[in-house]
Short mmCIF file of C-alpha atoms in Angstrom, two decimals:
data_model
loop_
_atom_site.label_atom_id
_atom_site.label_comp_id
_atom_site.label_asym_id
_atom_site.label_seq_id
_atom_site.Cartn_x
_atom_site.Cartn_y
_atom_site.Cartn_z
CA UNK Z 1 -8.01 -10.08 10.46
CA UNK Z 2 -10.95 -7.71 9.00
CA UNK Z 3 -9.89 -8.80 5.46
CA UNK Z 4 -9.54 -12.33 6.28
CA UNK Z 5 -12.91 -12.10 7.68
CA UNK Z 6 -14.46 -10.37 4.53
CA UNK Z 7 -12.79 -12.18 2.04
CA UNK Z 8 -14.82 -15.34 3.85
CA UNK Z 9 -17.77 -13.24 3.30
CA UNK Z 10 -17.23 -12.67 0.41
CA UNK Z 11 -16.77 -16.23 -0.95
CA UNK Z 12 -19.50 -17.48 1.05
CA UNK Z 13 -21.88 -15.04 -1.15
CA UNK Z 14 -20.11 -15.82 -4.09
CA UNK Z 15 -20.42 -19.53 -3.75
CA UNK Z 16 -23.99 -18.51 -2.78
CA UNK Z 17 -24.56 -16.72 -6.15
CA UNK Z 18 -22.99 -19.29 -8.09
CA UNK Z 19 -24.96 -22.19 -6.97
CA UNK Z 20 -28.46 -19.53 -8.56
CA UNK Z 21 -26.96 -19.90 -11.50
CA UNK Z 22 -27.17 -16.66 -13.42
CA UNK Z 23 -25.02 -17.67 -16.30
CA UNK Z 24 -25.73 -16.20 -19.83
CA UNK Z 25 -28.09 -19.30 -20.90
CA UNK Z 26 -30.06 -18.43 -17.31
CA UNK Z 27 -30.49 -14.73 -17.92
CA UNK Z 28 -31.76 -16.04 -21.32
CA UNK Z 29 -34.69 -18.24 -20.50
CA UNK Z 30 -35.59 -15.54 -17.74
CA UNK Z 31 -35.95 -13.19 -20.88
CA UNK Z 32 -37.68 -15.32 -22.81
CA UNK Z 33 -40.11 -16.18 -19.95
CA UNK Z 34 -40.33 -12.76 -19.42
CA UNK Z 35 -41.49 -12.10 -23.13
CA UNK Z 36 -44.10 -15.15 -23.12
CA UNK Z 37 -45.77 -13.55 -20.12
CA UNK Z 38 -45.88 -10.40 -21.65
CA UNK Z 39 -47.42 -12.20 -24.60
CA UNK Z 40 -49.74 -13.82 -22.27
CA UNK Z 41 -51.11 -10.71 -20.77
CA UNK Z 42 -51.81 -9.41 -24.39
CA UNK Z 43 -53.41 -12.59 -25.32
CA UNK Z 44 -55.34 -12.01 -22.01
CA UNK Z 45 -56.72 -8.54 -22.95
CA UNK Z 46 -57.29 -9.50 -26.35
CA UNK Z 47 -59.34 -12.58 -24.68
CA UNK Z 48 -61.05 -10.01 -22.65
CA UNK Z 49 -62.17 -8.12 -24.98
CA UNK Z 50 -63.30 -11.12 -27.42
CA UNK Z 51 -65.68 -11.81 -24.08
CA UNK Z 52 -66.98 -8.63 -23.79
CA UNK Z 53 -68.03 -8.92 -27.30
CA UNK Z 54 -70.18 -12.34 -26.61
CA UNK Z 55 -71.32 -10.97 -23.63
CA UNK Z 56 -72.70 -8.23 -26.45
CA UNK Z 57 -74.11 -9.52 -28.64
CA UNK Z 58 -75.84 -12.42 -26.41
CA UNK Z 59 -77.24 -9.43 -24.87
CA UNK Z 60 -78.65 -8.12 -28.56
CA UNK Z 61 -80.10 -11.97 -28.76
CA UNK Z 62 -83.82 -11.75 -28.46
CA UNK Z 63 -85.03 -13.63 -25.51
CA UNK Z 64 -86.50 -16.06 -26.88
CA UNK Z 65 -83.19 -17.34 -28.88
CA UNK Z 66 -81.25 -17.15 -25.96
CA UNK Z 67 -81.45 -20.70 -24.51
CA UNK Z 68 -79.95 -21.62 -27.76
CA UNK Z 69 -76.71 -19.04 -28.10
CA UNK Z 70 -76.00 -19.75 -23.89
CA UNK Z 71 -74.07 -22.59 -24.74
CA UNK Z 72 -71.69 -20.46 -27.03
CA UNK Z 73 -71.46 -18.12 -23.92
CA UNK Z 74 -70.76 -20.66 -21.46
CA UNK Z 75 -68.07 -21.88 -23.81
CA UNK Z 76 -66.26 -18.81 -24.85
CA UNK Z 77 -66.09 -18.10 -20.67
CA UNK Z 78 -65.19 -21.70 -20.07
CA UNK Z 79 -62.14 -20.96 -22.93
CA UNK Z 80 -61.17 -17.83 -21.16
CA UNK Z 81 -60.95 -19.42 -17.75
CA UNK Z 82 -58.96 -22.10 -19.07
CA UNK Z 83 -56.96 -19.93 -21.11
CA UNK Z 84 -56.26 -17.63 -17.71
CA UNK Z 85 -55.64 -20.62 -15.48
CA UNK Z 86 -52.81 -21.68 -18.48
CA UNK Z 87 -51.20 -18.21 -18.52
CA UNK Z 88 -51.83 -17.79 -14.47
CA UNK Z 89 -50.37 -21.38 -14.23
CA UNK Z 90 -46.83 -20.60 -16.60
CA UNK Z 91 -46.69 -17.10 -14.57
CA UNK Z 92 -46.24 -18.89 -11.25
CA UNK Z 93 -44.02 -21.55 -12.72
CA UNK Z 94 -41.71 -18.74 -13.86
CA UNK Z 95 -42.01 -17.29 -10.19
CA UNK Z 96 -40.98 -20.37 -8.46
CA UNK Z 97 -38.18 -21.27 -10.90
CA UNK Z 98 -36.59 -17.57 -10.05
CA UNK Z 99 -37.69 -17.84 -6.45
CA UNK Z 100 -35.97 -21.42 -6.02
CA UNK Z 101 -33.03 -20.04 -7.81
CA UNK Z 102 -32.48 -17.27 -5.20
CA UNK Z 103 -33.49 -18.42 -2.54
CA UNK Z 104 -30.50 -19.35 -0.70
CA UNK Z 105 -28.94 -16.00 -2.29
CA UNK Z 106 -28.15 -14.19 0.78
CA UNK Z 107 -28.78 -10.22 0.10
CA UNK Z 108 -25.02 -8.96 -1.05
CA UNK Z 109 -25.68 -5.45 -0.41
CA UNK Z 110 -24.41 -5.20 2.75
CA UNK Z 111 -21.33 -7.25 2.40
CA UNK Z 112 -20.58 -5.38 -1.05
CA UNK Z 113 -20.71 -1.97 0.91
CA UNK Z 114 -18.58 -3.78 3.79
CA UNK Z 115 -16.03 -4.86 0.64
CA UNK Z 116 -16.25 -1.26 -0.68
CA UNK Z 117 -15.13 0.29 2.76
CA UNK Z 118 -12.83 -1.95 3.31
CA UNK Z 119 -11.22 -1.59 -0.38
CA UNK Z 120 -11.32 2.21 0.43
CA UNK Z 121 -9.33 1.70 3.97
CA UNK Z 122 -7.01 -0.83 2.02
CA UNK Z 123 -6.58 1.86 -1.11
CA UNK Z 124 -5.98 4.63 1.70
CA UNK Z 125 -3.26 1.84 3.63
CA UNK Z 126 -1.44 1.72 -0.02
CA UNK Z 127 -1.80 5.32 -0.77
CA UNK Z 128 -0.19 5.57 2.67
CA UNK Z 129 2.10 2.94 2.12
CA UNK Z 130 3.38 4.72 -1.27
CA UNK Z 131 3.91 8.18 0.35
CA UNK Z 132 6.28 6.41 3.06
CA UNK Z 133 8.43 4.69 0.27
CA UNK Z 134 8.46 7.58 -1.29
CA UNK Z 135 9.79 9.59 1.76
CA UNK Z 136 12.26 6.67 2.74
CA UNK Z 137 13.44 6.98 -0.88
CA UNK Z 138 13.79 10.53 -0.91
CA UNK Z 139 15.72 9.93 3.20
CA UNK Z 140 17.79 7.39 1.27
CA UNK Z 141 19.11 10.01 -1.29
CA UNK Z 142 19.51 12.80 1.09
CA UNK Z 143 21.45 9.96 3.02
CA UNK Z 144 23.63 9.09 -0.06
CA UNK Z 145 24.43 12.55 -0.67
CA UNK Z 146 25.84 13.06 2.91
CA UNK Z 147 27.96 10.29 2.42
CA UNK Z 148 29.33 11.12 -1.07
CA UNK Z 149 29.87 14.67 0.91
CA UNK Z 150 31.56 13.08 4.05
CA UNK Z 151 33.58 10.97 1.35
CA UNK Z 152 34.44 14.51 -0.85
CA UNK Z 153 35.18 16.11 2.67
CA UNK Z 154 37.71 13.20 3.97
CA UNK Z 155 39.23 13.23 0.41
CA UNK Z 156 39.56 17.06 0.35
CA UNK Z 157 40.94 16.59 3.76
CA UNK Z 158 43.22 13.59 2.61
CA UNK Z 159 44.52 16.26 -0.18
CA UNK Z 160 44.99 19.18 1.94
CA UNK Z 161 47.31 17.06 4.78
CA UNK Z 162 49.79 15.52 1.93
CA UNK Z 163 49.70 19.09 0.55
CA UNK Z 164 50.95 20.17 3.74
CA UNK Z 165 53.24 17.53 4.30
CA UNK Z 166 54.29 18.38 0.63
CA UNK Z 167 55.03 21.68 1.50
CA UNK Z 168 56.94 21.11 5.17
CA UNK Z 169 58.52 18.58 2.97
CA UNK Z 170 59.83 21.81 0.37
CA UNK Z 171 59.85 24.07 3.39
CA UNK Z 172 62.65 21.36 4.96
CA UNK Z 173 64.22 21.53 1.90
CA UNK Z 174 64.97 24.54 1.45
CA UNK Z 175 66.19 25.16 4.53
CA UNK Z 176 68.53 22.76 4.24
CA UNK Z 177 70.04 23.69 0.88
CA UNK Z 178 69.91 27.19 2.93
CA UNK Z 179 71.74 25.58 5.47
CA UNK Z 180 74.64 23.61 3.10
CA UNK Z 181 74.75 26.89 1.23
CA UNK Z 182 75.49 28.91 4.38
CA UNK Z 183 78.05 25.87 5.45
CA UNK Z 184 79.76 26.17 2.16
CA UNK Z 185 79.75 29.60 2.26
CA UNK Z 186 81.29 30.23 5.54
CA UNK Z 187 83.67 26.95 4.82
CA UNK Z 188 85.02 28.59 1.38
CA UNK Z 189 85.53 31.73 3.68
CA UNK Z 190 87.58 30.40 6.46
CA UNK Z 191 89.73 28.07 3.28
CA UNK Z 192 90.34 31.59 1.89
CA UNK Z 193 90.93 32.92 5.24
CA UNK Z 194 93.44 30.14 5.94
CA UNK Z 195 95.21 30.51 2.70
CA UNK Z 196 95.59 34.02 3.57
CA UNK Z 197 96.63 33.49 6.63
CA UNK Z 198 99.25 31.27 5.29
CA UNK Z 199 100.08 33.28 3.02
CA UNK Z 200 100.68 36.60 5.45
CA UNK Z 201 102.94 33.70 7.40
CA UNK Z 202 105.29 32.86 4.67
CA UNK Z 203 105.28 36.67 3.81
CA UNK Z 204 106.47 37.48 7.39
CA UNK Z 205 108.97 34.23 7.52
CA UNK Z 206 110.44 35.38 4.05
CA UNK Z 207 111.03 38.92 5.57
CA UNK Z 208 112.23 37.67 9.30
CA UNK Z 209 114.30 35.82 6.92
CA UNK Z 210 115.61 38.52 5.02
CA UNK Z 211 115.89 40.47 7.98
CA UNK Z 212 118.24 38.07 10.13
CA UNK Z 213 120.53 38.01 6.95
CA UNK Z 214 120.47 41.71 6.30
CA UNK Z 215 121.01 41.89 10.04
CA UNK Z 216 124.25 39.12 10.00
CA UNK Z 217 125.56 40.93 7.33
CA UNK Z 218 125.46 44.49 9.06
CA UNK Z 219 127.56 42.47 11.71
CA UNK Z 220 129.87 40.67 9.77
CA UNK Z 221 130.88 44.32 8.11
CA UNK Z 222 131.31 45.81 11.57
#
C-alpha cells in the first residue's frame, strides 16, 4: 500500500512539474532573460555613472550659465529614470513569468526523500528476496542430491538382494549336484555291491552244486 501511495505522489508532482514546463526551449528563454538582465544592470551602472558625470560638470557650470545647461540635467535624469523603470519593468516580467510557471509546483523535496527511502526499503526487500532464492536454490540441490543418494542407495540395495539371491541360487546348486553326486555315488556302490553279492551267490550255488555231486558220487561208489 506505501508504494501505491507514493507512486500517486509521485505522479501528482510529476504532472505538477510538467504542466511548469521546463522543457529545453523553457530553460532557454530563462537563460536568455537571465543574460538581458545582466546586460541591463551593466547598462544601469554604465547609466549611473554617465549621471554622475552631468551631475559634474553642471556643478563646474558657472552660476550664471546654469539656468541654461538644467534642462540637459533634467533630461539626462529623466533618460535614466525611464531607462530604470524599462530594465525594472523587464526584471519583474521575467519574475512573474518564472513565478506563474511554478507556482502550482508543489516543493518535491520531501516526496523525493520519501521515494528515496522507500527505493532503499524496496532495494533491501529484493536484496532480501535474492538471498532467499538463493538459499531455496542451494535447499533444492542439497534436496536433489539426497534423492540421487536415496536412488544410488535403493539401487545398491536392489544389487546386493539379487546378488544374494544369486548366490543362495549357486549355494542351492551346489548342494544339489552335492546331493545327485552323493546319490550316484552311494547308488553305483550298492549296483556293485549287488553284483557282488550275486556274484558270491552263484559262486556258492556252483560249489553246493559241485558238492551234492561230489557227495552222490562218494555214495554211488560205496
Amino acid at each position: 500500500r506505501c508504494s501505491w501511495t507514493m507512486e500517486a505522489e509521485l505522479e501528482k508532482v510529476a504532472a505538477a512539474w510538467a504542466k511548469a514546463d521546463l522543457s529545453a526551449e523553457t530553460y532557454a528563454a530563462l537563460d536568455k532573460q537571465g543574460l538581458e538582465i545582466a546586460d541591463n544592470q551593466e547598462r544601469s551602472a554604465t547609466g549611473r555613472e554617465a549621471l554622475k558625470e552631468v551631475i559634474r560638470e553642471f556643478k563646474k557650470t558657472p552660476h550664471d550659465e546654469r539656468l541654461s545647461k538644467i534642462g540637459g540635467v533634467i533630461k539626462a535624469f529623466q533618460a535614466e529614470v525611464d531607462a530604470l523603470t524599462r530594465r525594472q519593468a523587464f526584471a519583474e516580467d521575467a519574475f512573474v513569468s518564472l513565478y506563474r510557471t511554478l507556482d502550482d509546483a508543489p516543493d518535491p523535496v520531501g516526496t523525493l526523500r520519501k521515494a528515496a527511502a522507500e527505493l532503499r526499503t524496496a532495494q533491501a526487500a529484493a536484496a532480501e528476496n535474492s538471498q532467499l532464492k538463493q538459499t531455496i536454490a542451494e535447499y533444492d540441490r542439497e534436496f536433489q542430491s539426497l534423492k540421487n543418494q536415496e536412488h544410488t542407495i535403493r539401487r545398491l540395495q536392489q544389487q546386493l538382494r539379487e546378488s544374494d539371491a544369486e548366490a543362495e541360487a549357486r549355494e542351492a546348486a551346489a548342494v544339489s549336484a552335492a546331493l545327485r553326486e552323493q546319490a550316484d555315488a552311494q547308488m553305483r556302490e550298492m549296483r556293485m555291491l549287488q553284483a557282488s553279492a550275486a556274484e558270491r551267490e552263484s559262486e556258492y550255488a556252483s560249489l553246493l552244486s559241485r558238492a551234492q555231486e561230489e557227495a552222490r558220487g562218494a555214495g554211488g561208489g560205496g
